[in-house]
Amino acid sequence: MDALLFVYILASKRNGTLYVGVTNNLARRLLEHRPSLCPVSHANMKSTNSVYFEAFNSILEARAREHSLKRWRRAWKVALIEKLNPDWRDLTNELNF
């Protein structure tokens, strides 16, 4: 079996700037998005709270989902987040790998 791949959404705050990405190491990638921990790579990045993610077994499926979500209207992304994370909690510290 292949390693799990993750599609994730970051937000600057509730209903703030959204960022959609894909990675094979969600914990590492989320830490890389933290300006305080990695100030050089994402100095201009304003979306640092992990508010949503999905796991996939295939890179093709994960990339397709990422592409799809990036093309979604903002309202659809907000509805997706609020369905599973209505309080817009930062899920980074809740991840157990």
mmCIF file of C-alpha atoms in Angstrom, residues 1 4-5 8 10 15-16 21 24-25 28 36-37 39 48-51 63 69 72-73 79 81 88 95:
data_model
loop_
_atom_site.group_PDB
_atom_site.id
_atom_site.type_symbol
_atom_site.label_atom_id
_atom_site.label_comp_id
_atom_site.label_asym_id
_atom_site.label_seq_id
_atom_site.Cartn_x
_atom_site.Cartn_y
_atom_site.Cartn_z
ATOM 1 C CA MET A 1 0.000 0.000 0.000
ATOM 2 C CA LEU A 4 -1.225 8.296 2.729
ATOM 3 C CA LEU A 5 -1.498 11.627 0.961
ATOM 4 C CA TYR A 8 -5.640 20.244 3.369
ATOM 5 C CA LEU A 10 -5.501 26.418 5.822
ATOM 6 C CA ASN A 15 -13.830 33.139 7.008
ATOM 7 C CA GLY A 16 -10.354 34.545 6.296
ATOM 8 C CA GLY A 21 -2.524 22.163 -0.669
ATOM 9 C CA ASN A 24 2.527 13.184 1.841
ATOM 10 C CA ASN A 25 3.489 14.357 5.352
ATOM 11 C CA ARG A 28 5.581 18.377 8.637
ATOM 12 C CA SER A 36 7.119 31.516 13.544
ATOM 13 C CA LEU A 37 8.684 28.102 12.930
ATOM 14 C CA PRO A 39 10.012 32.336 8.707
ATOM 15 C CA THR A 48 -1.668 29.191 9.018
ATOM 16 C CA ASN A 49 -4.545 27.425 10.800
ATOM 17 C CA SER A 50 -5.279 23.924 9.571
ATOM 18 C CA VAL A 51 -9.077 23.819 9.406
ATOM 19 C CA ARG A 63 -3.982 15.761 -6.839
ATOM 20 C CA LEU A 69 -11.034 22.237 -4.413
ATOM 21 C CA TRP A 72 -14.400 25.592 -6.045
ATOM 22 C CA ARG A 73 -16.178 28.791 -5.147
ATOM 23 C CA ALA A 79 -19.430 25.060 3.729
ATOM 24 C CA ILE A 81 -14.998 23.350 6.429
ATOM 25 C CA TRP A 88 -12.846 26.624 12.616
ATOM 26 C CA LEU A 95 -3.435 15.347 14.606
#
